[in-house]
Short mmCIF file of C-alpha atoms in Angstrom, two decimals:
data_model
loop_
_atom_site.label_atom_id
_atom_site.label_comp_id
_atom_site.label_asym_id
_atom_site.label_seq_id
_atom_site.Cartn_x
_atom_site.Cartn_y
_atom_site.Cartn_z
CA ASP A 1 -2.52 -18.13 23.14
CA SER A 2 -4.52 -17.12 20.06
CA GLY A 3 -5.49 -20.69 19.24
CA VAL A 4 -4.13 -20.20 15.73
CA THR A 5 -1.53 -22.74 14.69
CA GLN A 6 1.08 -22.46 11.99
CA THR A 7 3.33 -25.13 10.55
CA PRO A 8 6.20 -25.53 10.16
CA LYS A 9 7.79 -23.31 12.79
CA HIS A 10 11.06 -23.11 10.92
CA LEU A 11 11.93 -23.71 7.30
CA ILE A 12 15.35 -23.60 5.67
CA THR A 13 15.52 -23.94 1.93
CA ALA A 14 17.52 -22.87 -1.09
CA THR A 15 16.98 -20.19 -3.69
CA GLY A 16 14.69 -21.25 -6.51
CA GLN A 17 12.74 -23.67 -4.36
CA ARG A 18 9.05 -23.71 -3.48
CA VAL A 19 7.56 -24.00 -0.01
CA THR A 20 4.09 -24.19 1.51
CA LEU A 21 3.20 -22.62 4.83
CA ARG A 22 0.10 -23.75 6.65
CA CYS A 23 -2.28 -21.90 8.96
CA SER A 24 -5.03 -23.53 10.98
CA PRO A 25 -7.49 -21.09 12.53
CA ARG A 26 -9.77 -21.82 15.45
CA SER A 27 -13.07 -23.47 14.74
CA GLY A 28 -15.45 -21.03 13.07
CA ASP A 29 -12.85 -18.40 12.12
CA LEU A 30 -13.78 -17.46 8.55
CA SER A 31 -11.23 -14.70 7.89
CA VAL A 32 -7.55 -15.45 7.45
CA TYR A 33 -4.92 -12.80 6.83
CA TRP A 34 -1.29 -13.44 5.86
CA TYR A 35 1.50 -11.06 6.81
CA GLN A 36 5.23 -10.96 6.18
CA GLN A 37 7.65 -9.52 8.72
CA SER A 38 11.16 -8.59 7.65
CA LEU A 39 13.77 -6.37 9.25
CA ASP A 40 13.67 -3.74 6.52
CA GLN A 41 9.93 -3.70 5.69
CA GLY A 42 8.41 -4.48 9.07
CA LEU A 43 5.08 -6.29 9.27
CA GLN A 44 3.22 -6.09 5.96
CA PHE A 45 -0.13 -7.41 4.82
CA LEU A 46 0.02 -9.92 1.99
CA ILE A 47 -3.42 -11.36 1.33
CA GLN A 48 -6.78 -12.11 2.95
CA TYR A 49 -9.27 -14.92 2.51
CA TYR A 50 -12.81 -15.09 3.82
CA ASN A 51 -14.69 -18.37 3.82
CA GLY A 52 -12.63 -19.72 0.94
CA GLU A 53 -12.62 -16.61 -1.23
CA GLU A 54 -9.81 -14.15 -1.77
CA ARG A 55 -10.90 -10.74 -0.50
CA ALA A 56 -7.94 -8.41 -0.46
CA LYS A 57 -4.38 -8.30 -1.70
CA GLY A 58 -1.53 -6.26 -0.36
CA ASN A 59 2.13 -6.20 -1.30
CA ILE A 60 2.18 -9.81 -2.39
CA LEU A 61 4.62 -10.88 -5.06
CA GLU A 62 3.37 -12.77 -8.11
CA ARG A 63 5.57 -15.68 -7.03
CA PHE A 64 3.42 -16.00 -3.92
CA SER A 65 -0.08 -17.40 -3.81
CA ALA A 66 -2.51 -18.55 -1.18
CA GLN A 67 -5.73 -20.44 -0.78
CA GLN A 68 -8.26 -21.28 1.90
CA PHE A 69 -9.78 -24.74 2.01
CA PRO A 70 -13.32 -25.85 2.96
CA ASP A 71 -12.17 -26.70 6.48
CA LEU A 72 -10.94 -23.06 6.63
CA HIS A 73 -7.27 -23.80 6.99
CA SER A 74 -5.12 -21.75 4.67
CA GLU A 75 -1.85 -22.27 2.83
CA LEU A 76 0.63 -19.71 1.56
CA ASN A 77 2.73 -20.93 -1.34
CA LEU A 78 6.06 -19.26 -2.05
CA SER A 79 7.86 -20.21 -5.25
CA SER A 80 11.12 -19.34 -7.03
CA LEU A 81 12.42 -18.29 -3.65
CA GLU A 82 14.99 -15.53 -3.38
CA LEU A 83 17.28 -14.56 -0.53
CA GLY A 84 15.07 -11.56 0.15
CA ASP A 85 12.10 -13.79 0.90
CA SER A 86 13.71 -14.77 4.19
CA ALA A 87 11.31 -13.47 6.81
CA LEU A 88 8.73 -14.37 9.41
CA TYR A 89 5.35 -15.24 7.93
CA PHE A 90 2.28 -14.88 10.12
CA CYS A 91 -1.31 -15.70 9.64
CA ALA A 92 -3.95 -13.91 11.64
CA ILE A 93 -7.64 -14.39 12.15
CA ARG A 94 -10.33 -11.81 12.68
CA ASN A 95 -13.02 -12.52 15.22
CA ASP A 96 -16.04 -12.26 12.94
CA LEU A 97 -18.42 -13.43 15.66
CA LEU A 98 -17.61 -10.45 17.84
CA SER A 99 -17.55 -8.12 14.82
CA GLN A 100 -14.36 -6.63 16.13
CA GLU A 101 -11.65 -5.32 13.92
CA THR A 102 -8.91 -6.96 15.96
CA GLN A 103 -6.80 -9.75 14.60
CA TYR A 104 -5.14 -12.57 16.48
CA PHE A 105 -1.85 -13.84 15.21
CA GLY A 106 -0.38 -17.30 15.01
CA PRO A 107 3.16 -18.06 16.20
CA GLY A 108 4.59 -17.65 12.70
CA THR A 109 6.82 -19.59 10.34
CA ARG A 110 10.43 -18.48 10.13
CA LEU A 111 11.70 -18.93 6.58
CA LEU A 112 15.37 -18.83 5.76
CA VAL A 113 16.39 -18.94 2.11
CA LEU A 114 20.05 -19.79 1.54
CA GLN B 1 5.81 7.85 3.13
CA LYS B 2 4.48 4.99 5.20
CA GLU B 3 0.83 5.20 6.24
CA VAL B 4 1.79 4.52 9.86
CA GLU B 5 5.04 5.91 11.26
CA GLN B 6 6.60 4.72 14.49
CA ASP B 7 9.94 5.54 16.05
CA PRO B 8 11.82 2.22 16.23
CA GLY B 9 13.82 3.30 19.27
CA PRO B 10 15.34 1.41 20.94
CA LEU B 11 13.94 2.70 24.19
CA SER B 12 15.55 1.74 27.50
CA VAL B 13 13.95 2.64 30.83
CA PRO B 14 14.41 1.65 34.49
CA GLU B 15 11.88 -0.57 36.19
CA GLY B 16 8.92 1.43 37.50
CA ALA B 17 9.17 4.17 34.87
CA ILE B 18 6.25 5.42 32.81
CA VAL B 19 6.74 4.54 29.17
CA SER B 20 5.26 6.51 26.32
CA LEU B 21 5.09 4.97 22.84
CA ASN B 22 3.78 6.91 19.88
CA CYS B 23 2.72 6.58 16.27
CA THR B 24 1.39 8.91 13.64
CA TYR B 25 -0.70 7.95 10.65
CA SER B 26 -1.66 9.63 7.41
CA ASN B 27 -4.74 7.76 6.19
CA SER B 28 -7.88 9.60 7.32
CA ALA B 29 -9.96 6.49 6.65
CA PHE B 30 -8.40 4.62 9.57
CA GLN B 31 -11.03 4.07 12.24
CA TYR B 32 -9.60 1.27 14.37
CA PHE B 33 -6.36 1.40 16.27
CA MET B 34 -4.49 -1.36 18.01
CA TRP B 35 -1.31 -1.97 19.95
CA TYR B 36 0.43 -5.30 19.74
CA ARG B 37 3.30 -6.61 21.84
CA GLN B 38 5.78 -8.96 20.25
CA TYR B 39 8.36 -10.92 22.16
CA SER B 40 11.41 -12.11 20.28
CA ARG B 41 10.60 -14.78 17.70
CA LYS B 42 6.93 -14.88 18.73
CA GLY B 43 3.70 -13.77 17.09
CA PRO B 44 2.27 -10.32 17.86
CA GLU B 45 -0.08 -10.35 20.84
CA LEU B 46 -3.01 -7.93 20.99
CA LEU B 47 -2.66 -5.49 23.89
CA MET B 48 -5.14 -2.70 23.30
CA TYR B 49 -7.93 -1.94 20.84
CA THR B 50 -9.57 1.44 20.31
CA TYR B 51 -12.26 2.61 17.97
CA SER B 52 -12.01 6.22 16.78
CA SER B 53 -10.71 8.91 19.13
CA GLY B 54 -10.49 8.56 22.89
CA ASN B 55 -8.76 6.81 25.72
CA LYS B 56 -8.87 3.23 26.87
CA GLU B 57 -7.31 1.84 30.02
CA ASP B 58 -6.49 -1.74 30.91
CA GLY B 59 -4.47 -2.26 34.05
CA ARG B 60 -1.09 -0.59 33.62
CA PHE B 61 -1.76 0.17 29.96
CA THR B 62 -3.53 3.22 28.51
CA ALA B 63 -4.13 3.75 24.80
CA GLN B 64 -4.96 7.16 23.38
CA VAL B 65 -6.08 8.12 19.91
CA ASP B 66 -6.37 11.68 18.65
CA LYS B 67 -7.86 11.57 15.17
CA SER B 68 -7.60 15.33 14.72
CA SER B 69 -3.82 15.13 14.87
CA LYS B 70 -3.62 11.51 13.63
CA TYR B 71 -1.67 10.53 16.72
CA ILE B 72 -1.72 7.18 18.55
CA SER B 73 -0.15 6.65 21.96
CA LEU B 74 0.40 3.82 24.41
CA PHE B 75 1.37 4.50 28.01
CA ILE B 76 2.74 1.85 30.31
CA ARG B 77 2.74 2.66 34.02
CA ASP B 78 5.03 1.00 36.56
CA SER B 79 6.95 -0.71 33.79
CA GLN B 80 8.36 -4.17 34.52
CA PRO B 81 11.25 -6.13 33.00
CA SER B 82 8.63 -8.49 31.59
CA ASP B 83 7.35 -5.57 29.48
CA SER B 84 10.58 -5.71 27.47
CA ALA B 85 9.43 -6.44 23.92
CA THR B 86 8.70 -4.80 20.59
CA TYR B 87 5.52 -2.74 20.55
CA LEU B 88 3.67 -2.36 17.28
CA CYS B 89 0.91 0.11 16.55
CA ALA B 90 -1.61 -0.88 13.89
CA SER B 91 -4.50 0.81 12.15
CA SER B 92 -7.40 -0.38 10.06
CA GLN B 93 -10.27 1.04 8.03
CA GLY B 94 -12.43 -1.84 9.17
CA ALA B 95 -13.87 -4.81 7.37
CA GLY B 96 -16.11 -2.73 5.13
CA GLY B 97 -15.05 -1.14 1.87
CA THR B 98 -12.11 -2.45 -0.09
CA SER B 99 -9.62 -2.82 2.73
CA TYR B 100 -11.43 -5.80 4.27
CA GLY B 101 -9.94 -5.13 7.64
CA LYS B 102 -6.28 -5.41 6.75
CA LEU B 103 -3.95 -3.97 9.36
CA THR B 104 -1.28 -1.41 8.57
CA PHE B 105 1.56 -1.55 11.06
CA GLY B 106 4.20 0.84 12.26
CA GLN B 107 7.82 -0.30 12.29
CA GLY B 108 7.65 -1.24 15.96
CA THR B 109 9.48 0.21 18.98
CA ILE B 110 11.94 -1.98 20.85
CA LEU B 111 11.51 -1.45 24.58
CA THR B 112 13.86 -2.65 27.30
CA VAL B 113 12.95 -2.27 30.97
CA HIS B 114 15.98 -2.90 33.14
CA PRO B 115 15.77 -3.85 36.82
#
């Protein structure tokens, strides 16, 4: 158990809608990474936040945005949803205290766009 | 071309077999290499972590990195049915520079160990 929580576990919505996915890291985890996992693209990096600031962007669509709040939880906002956005969305934290490059993943949110 | 290539399999082996999983990568800046195990509908779980070239052993698992050939391997000895999962290799440049520690994953190899 990574200690990272994600809500909701499952989300079913319609095309054109907007959803918010939440990630709660363990106490003291400053770095949060968001990844998308789909059958055709595999597991891909979307965006990273460190202590409230955006640090790096990957293959994140303009319709997607994220933020990290003062209590260090993070939210990934997906808007104008398309069928192709159906995927598993994971957040991961990096153990900054140990200065290791490993990341620990949450259980994910499964998004289905109908 | 993907920065990290991994044969998706599927790979099916009998219980007790030695399993070899492999990845290749193209980015010379990668310094950190990881293997994750992912059970169906679960989050990836860190199995092994290696910095630069070399071997690392943990119980039945051995990770090898050869930076000269850009080759990453995971060996599982005495494989068990509970090892049945998808195995993902991942690489990172580290938290410095502009990559900020993001992980680049292979496609994952689906492994089934049958009794």
